[in-house]
């Protein structure tokens, strides 16, 4: 019992400091005090994770770790706050918490499945709409860069983020935090940690977060469009029934109601300006918002046998969300989207691994999950949309027909519905199963050389049960018929025509993926090593629900002409030829809505270095990534919604540098820099990629949303006071974070040049309590967090302006 309890305590202690390059204060770690000197604690304690045998800086990968103290010092309040604080990691803040677009080394995704994985307390979070959760009680964060497919499987081809919450075995008492900032922002959380005995400990907490918003909607009484309210709680319990067994249970729930999508209109893409009064403003006639219920729970079971460690990890996630979007982003009443999702995911993983420090270290696992996902996503066309997208489109066709045949009579179409709703009901369950093994042979041939070989076989199947329909009623007007009494009956038949274009059916797709890894590492000594690795990753495919709106519109046009011809007794087909034919149309539903998996190979050469006195730590890496069937997020050719398309091949190469330097006991510096050059290599013209100039050859174009440079330079100074003083320490943190250039579209027409923000935090500490003053984007840098073109208009989301705030943290 004592042995396992000590292991649990030491693992939690490592979670409070940087794995390898952390400031440490020589006080009781239970109090969570900020640390002030660099120490490689991982050289003393091996972090116990279910799959790895070695600490991060001894593995053949690039990684960064953040302790609880570092998370507070850097002002991290969500997963998006890590953007640019890790080399080549970019997580823009735009839209809503529905989408957490995460990019590492040119690999990432805006919609559908993620390309960077997320694990919280060893439980996988499979969908991006669950990534941006509340960050209270977070103890440690690891960011692993490059494919992690061998051990972690699908959707980790860019990398992996691992998050750990605080252990009640090592934190005791009650933790209360209050924060306030301008723009009517305030939050609070309280958590109690209690160790009942050497066998059982638990924690429970509650949090609330209100954001008043930064951006006003001039079309809706200048209301803040991005305000939000969030509340929830978390419970964790750890039970040690025997000396070598641990049961770790956690559950958390949160509810979010968020005003969203503060996209500013910045002008027409055609050069003909129709709304100059709204340039630079958020102006929606219908309010967009996002609501989410998020429940996560997990049970970790660890058993330490004489020669191996067994872990069972069971997870369950429930996500129910509701997105409302004014999808034309203008004061015009064109169309809206309401997307509701109900997702339940059950995952299970069994892992056997060797004890660390052996000449042969290995890990073998079985994993699987089943996800139930139901999506209801109706697109509603309103008055302006009915006129511009349906009536004007059809009537322009009639005008062209008359130009081609002047003898054809005048005709027009009027939709009589006040709105048209294209329904979309989709069931997309997904099943996944995988088996993997990884072995590391140490001291291969001579001391210090190790070889790692691993492979994963993964099977995934996805089903799609779809129903989509767009009923519409319209009048077909032909003045010639109305003027001839003998034709009055036919003219009457052409009024109030009803159609109901619909698609109903089932699809399914499955695939096997083989994900190998090979790596060589040479340990120069216990603190320094150099490595080379090659590994494969993949991102799963799926279905674009949004494309059913395009299919319905296409069928709507065909059904309208067929109905007109039928009601006219075939007269219109004689007059208009094929334009009014009643022939059956065929539609390739699967070819229209499906997209393929994305796969990549990553080659990496890197090193982890530490000076003899431990004051300087450096991590350097160079990488080359070849990607096939690159998945891109684009607007559908109609402009009605975003879709995922496969865009051939791309190549990313670059380098990363992370430095930690403790110059004195009080002063330390941190610097991270990442360079990525990611371009398309395809020769194909992509007709599915929308562009004002039509399909384009993407070869040589830069992959969008991927910054070429990420930079963070920071420093910390600790003022220490004599024992017995009212203040123990005053800690000043400041940093500069930058990213760019970032291209916003595949044609590389629009981009954000390199920009940076200056941030600072001044904290006063006393016996575990803290008062902090902080400022973000001190010089109020103007930059784009997001930019896009839709329906011949350009839009941007402005980056978050200057913020000032105060945090109060009390320990009881």
CSV table of C-alpha atoms in Angstrom, one decimal, residues 412-596:
chain,number,residue,atom,x,y,z
A,412,UNK,CA,-41.8,33.8,-64.2
A,413,UNK,CA,-41.9,32.0,-60.9
A,414,UNK,CA,-43.1,33.3,-57.5
A,415,UNK,CA,-42.5,31.3,-54.3
A,416,UNK,CA,-45.5,31.6,-52.1
A,417,UNK,CA,-43.9,30.2,-48.9
A,418,UNK,CA,-42.7,32.8,-46.4
A,419,UNK,CA,-39.7,30.5,-45.7
A,420,UNK,CA,-38.4,27.2,-47.0
A,421,UNK,CA,-36.8,24.7,-44.6
A,422,UNK,CA,-34.5,22.1,-46.0
A,423,UNK,CA,-34.6,19.4,-43.3
A,424,UNK,CA,-31.6,17.2,-42.4
A,425,UNK,CA,-31.8,14.3,-40.0
A,426,UNK,CA,-28.7,12.2,-39.9
A,427,UNK,CA,-27.7,9.2,-37.8
A,428,UNK,CA,-23.9,8.5,-38.0
A,429,UNK,CA,-22.8,5.8,-35.6
A,430,UNK,CA,-19.1,5.0,-35.6
A,431,UNK,CA,-17.3,1.8,-34.4
A,432,UNK,CA,-13.6,1.5,-33.9
A,433,UNK,CA,-11.3,-1.3,-32.8
A,434,UNK,CA,-7.5,-1.4,-32.6
A,435,UNK,CA,-4.6,-3.6,-31.5
A,436,UNK,CA,-1.1,-2.2,-31.0
A,437,UNK,CA,2.3,-3.1,-29.7
A,438,UNK,CA,5.5,-1.1,-29.2
A,439,UNK,CA,8.9,-2.3,-28.1
A,440,UNK,CA,12.1,-0.5,-27.1
A,441,UNK,CA,15.4,-2.4,-26.9
A,442,UNK,CA,17.9,-0.4,-24.9
A,443,UNK,CA,21.7,-0.6,-25.1
A,444,UNK,CA,21.5,-2.1,-28.6
A,445,UNK,CA,25.0,-3.1,-29.5
A,446,UNK,CA,26.5,-0.6,-27.2
A,447,UNK,CA,25.4,1.5,-24.2
A,448,UNK,CA,23.1,4.4,-24.9
A,449,UNK,CA,21.7,3.2,-28.2
A,450,UNK,CA,18.0,2.2,-28.3
A,451,UNK,CA,15.7,1.0,-31.0
A,452,UNK,CA,11.9,1.5,-30.9
A,453,UNK,CA,9.6,-0.5,-33.1
A,454,UNK,CA,5.8,-0.2,-33.0
A,455,UNK,CA,2.7,-0.9,-35.1
A,456,UNK,CA,-1.0,-0.5,-34.8
A,457,UNK,CA,-3.8,-2.1,-36.7
A,458,UNK,CA,-7.0,-0.1,-36.6
A,459,UNK,CA,-10.4,-0.8,-38.1
A,460,UNK,CA,-13.2,1.8,-38.3
A,461,UNK,CA,-16.6,1.8,-39.7
A,462,UNK,CA,-19.1,4.7,-40.0
A,463,UNK,CA,-22.7,4.5,-41.1
A,464,UNK,CA,-25.0,7.2,-42.4
A,465,UNK,CA,-28.8,7.0,-42.2
A,466,UNK,CA,-30.1,10.2,-43.9
A,467,UNK,CA,-33.4,12.0,-44.5
A,468,UNK,CA,-33.4,15.4,-46.1
A,469,UNK,CA,-36.3,17.2,-47.8
A,470,UNK,CA,-37.2,20.7,-48.9
A,471,UNK,CA,-41.0,21.1,-49.5
A,472,UNK,CA,-41.9,24.3,-51.5
A,473,UNK,CA,-45.0,25.9,-53.0
A,474,UNK,CA,-44.9,28.3,-55.9
A,475,UNK,CA,-46.9,30.0,-58.7
A,476,UNK,CA,-45.8,29.7,-62.3
A,477,UNK,CA,-46.8,32.8,-64.2
A,478,UNK,CA,-47.4,32.9,-68.0
A,479,UNK,CA,-49.2,36.1,-68.9
A,480,UNK,CA,-50.0,34.7,-72.4
A,481,UNK,CA,-52.1,31.9,-70.9
A,482,UNK,CA,-53.9,34.2,-68.5
A,483,UNK,CA,-55.0,36.4,-71.4
A,484,UNK,CA,-56.5,33.5,-73.4
A,485,UNK,CA,-59.9,32.4,-72.0
A,486,UNK,CA,-59.4,28.9,-73.4
A,487,UNK,CA,-56.2,28.5,-71.4
A,488,UNK,CA,-57.6,29.7,-68.1
A,489,UNK,CA,-57.9,26.2,-66.7
A,490,UNK,CA,-54.2,25.5,-67.5
A,491,UNK,CA,-53.2,28.9,-66.0
A,492,UNK,CA,-55.0,28.0,-62.8
A,493,UNK,CA,-53.3,24.6,-62.6
A,494,UNK,CA,-50.0,26.4,-62.6
A,495,UNK,CA,-50.8,28.3,-59.4
A,496,UNK,CA,-50.0,26.8,-55.9
A,497,UNK,CA,-47.8,24.0,-57.3
A,498,UNK,CA,-46.3,22.0,-54.5
A,499,UNK,CA,-43.1,19.9,-54.7
A,500,UNK,CA,-41.2,18.0,-52.0
A,501,UNK,CA,-37.7,17.1,-53.2
A,502,UNK,CA,-36.2,14.6,-50.8
A,503,UNK,CA,-33.4,12.1,-50.2
A,504,UNK,CA,-33.7,9.1,-47.9
A,505,UNK,CA,-31.2,6.3,-47.7
A,506,UNK,CA,-28.3,4.6,-46.0
A,507,UNK,CA,-24.6,4.6,-46.6
A,508,UNK,CA,-21.6,3.0,-44.8
A,509,UNK,CA,-17.9,3.0,-45.2
A,510,UNK,CA,-15.0,1.2,-43.4
A,511,UNK,CA,-11.3,1.1,-43.6
A,512,UNK,CA,-8.3,-0.6,-42.1
A,513,UNK,CA,-5.2,1.4,-41.3
A,514,UNK,CA,-1.7,0.1,-40.4
A,515,UNK,CA,0.3,2.6,-38.4
A,516,UNK,CA,3.9,1.7,-38.0
A,517,UNK,CA,6.7,3.6,-36.1
A,518,UNK,CA,10.4,3.2,-36.0
A,519,UNK,CA,12.9,5.3,-34.0
A,520,UNK,CA,16.5,5.3,-33.0
A,521,UNK,CA,17.8,7.1,-30.0
A,522,UNK,CA,21.3,7.6,-28.6
A,523,UNK,CA,21.7,8.7,-24.9
A,524,UNK,CA,24.8,10.8,-24.7
A,525,UNK,CA,24.4,10.7,-21.0
A,526,UNK,CA,21.4,10.6,-18.6
A,527,UNK,CA,20.4,14.2,-19.5
A,528,UNK,CA,21.2,14.5,-23.2
A,529,UNK,CA,20.1,12.5,-26.2
A,530,UNK,CA,19.6,12.6,-30.0
A,531,UNK,CA,16.9,10.7,-31.9
A,532,UNK,CA,15.4,10.0,-35.3
A,533,UNK,CA,11.9,8.7,-35.9
A,534,UNK,CA,9.5,7.8,-38.7
A,535,UNK,CA,5.9,7.3,-38.0
A,536,UNK,CA,2.5,7.2,-39.8
A,537,UNK,CA,-0.7,8.9,-38.8
A,538,UNK,CA,-4.2,9.1,-40.2
A,539,UNK,CA,-7.4,11.2,-39.8
A,540,UNK,CA,-10.6,9.4,-40.4
A,541,UNK,CA,-13.0,10.2,-43.2
A,542,UNK,CA,-16.7,10.9,-43.0
A,543,UNK,CA,-19.8,12.6,-44.5
A,544,UNK,CA,-20.6,16.2,-45.2
A,545,UNK,CA,-24.1,16.8,-44.0
A,546,UNK,CA,-24.1,20.3,-45.5
A,547,UNK,CA,-24.0,18.9,-49.1
A,548,UNK,CA,-27.6,17.6,-48.7
A,549,UNK,CA,-28.7,21.3,-49.1
A,550,UNK,CA,-26.9,21.4,-52.5
A,551,UNK,CA,-28.5,18.1,-53.5
A,552,UNK,CA,-31.9,19.3,-52.5
A,553,UNK,CA,-31.5,22.5,-54.4
A,554,UNK,CA,-30.5,20.6,-57.5
A,555,UNK,CA,-33.4,18.2,-57.2
A,556,UNK,CA,-35.7,21.2,-56.4
A,557,UNK,CA,-34.9,22.8,-59.7
A,558,UNK,CA,-35.5,19.5,-61.6
A,559,UNK,CA,-38.8,18.9,-59.7
A,560,UNK,CA,-40.0,22.4,-60.4
A,561,UNK,CA,-39.6,22.1,-64.1
A,562,UNK,CA,-41.1,18.6,-64.1
A,563,UNK,CA,-44.1,19.8,-62.1
A,564,UNK,CA,-44.7,22.8,-64.4
A,565,UNK,CA,-44.6,20.5,-67.4
A,566,UNK,CA,-47.0,18.0,-65.7
A,567,UNK,CA,-49.5,20.7,-64.7
A,568,UNK,CA,-49.4,22.2,-68.2
A,569,UNK,CA,-50.3,18.9,-69.7
A,570,UNK,CA,-46.8,18.6,-71.4
A,571,UNK,CA,-47.3,22.0,-73.1
A,572,UNK,CA,-44.2,23.4,-71.5
A,573,UNK,CA,-41.9,20.6,-72.7
A,574,UNK,CA,-43.1,21.3,-76.3
A,575,UNK,CA,-42.4,25.0,-75.9
A,576,UNK,CA,-39.2,24.9,-73.7
A,577,UNK,CA,-37.7,21.7,-74.8
A,578,UNK,CA,-35.4,19.9,-72.4
A,579,UNK,CA,-35.7,22.8,-69.9
A,580,UNK,CA,-39.1,21.5,-69.0
A,581,UNK,CA,-38.6,17.8,-69.5
A,582,UNK,CA,-39.9,15.2,-67.0
A,583,UNK,CA,-37.0,12.9,-67.2
A,584,UNK,CA,-35.7,11.2,-64.1
A,585,UNK,CA,-32.5,12.7,-62.7
A,586,UNK,CA,-29.8,10.5,-61.1
A,587,UNK,CA,-27.9,11.7,-58.1
A,588,UNK,CA,-24.6,10.3,-56.7
A,589,UNK,CA,-25.3,10.9,-53.0
A,590,UNK,CA,-22.3,9.0,-51.7
A,591,UNK,CA,-19.9,10.7,-54.2
A,592,UNK,CA,-21.3,14.1,-53.2
A,593,UNK,CA,-21.3,13.8,-49.4
A,594,UNK,CA,-18.4,11.4,-48.6
A,595,UNK,CA,-14.8,12.4,-48.0
A,596,UNK,CA,-11.8,10.1,-47.6
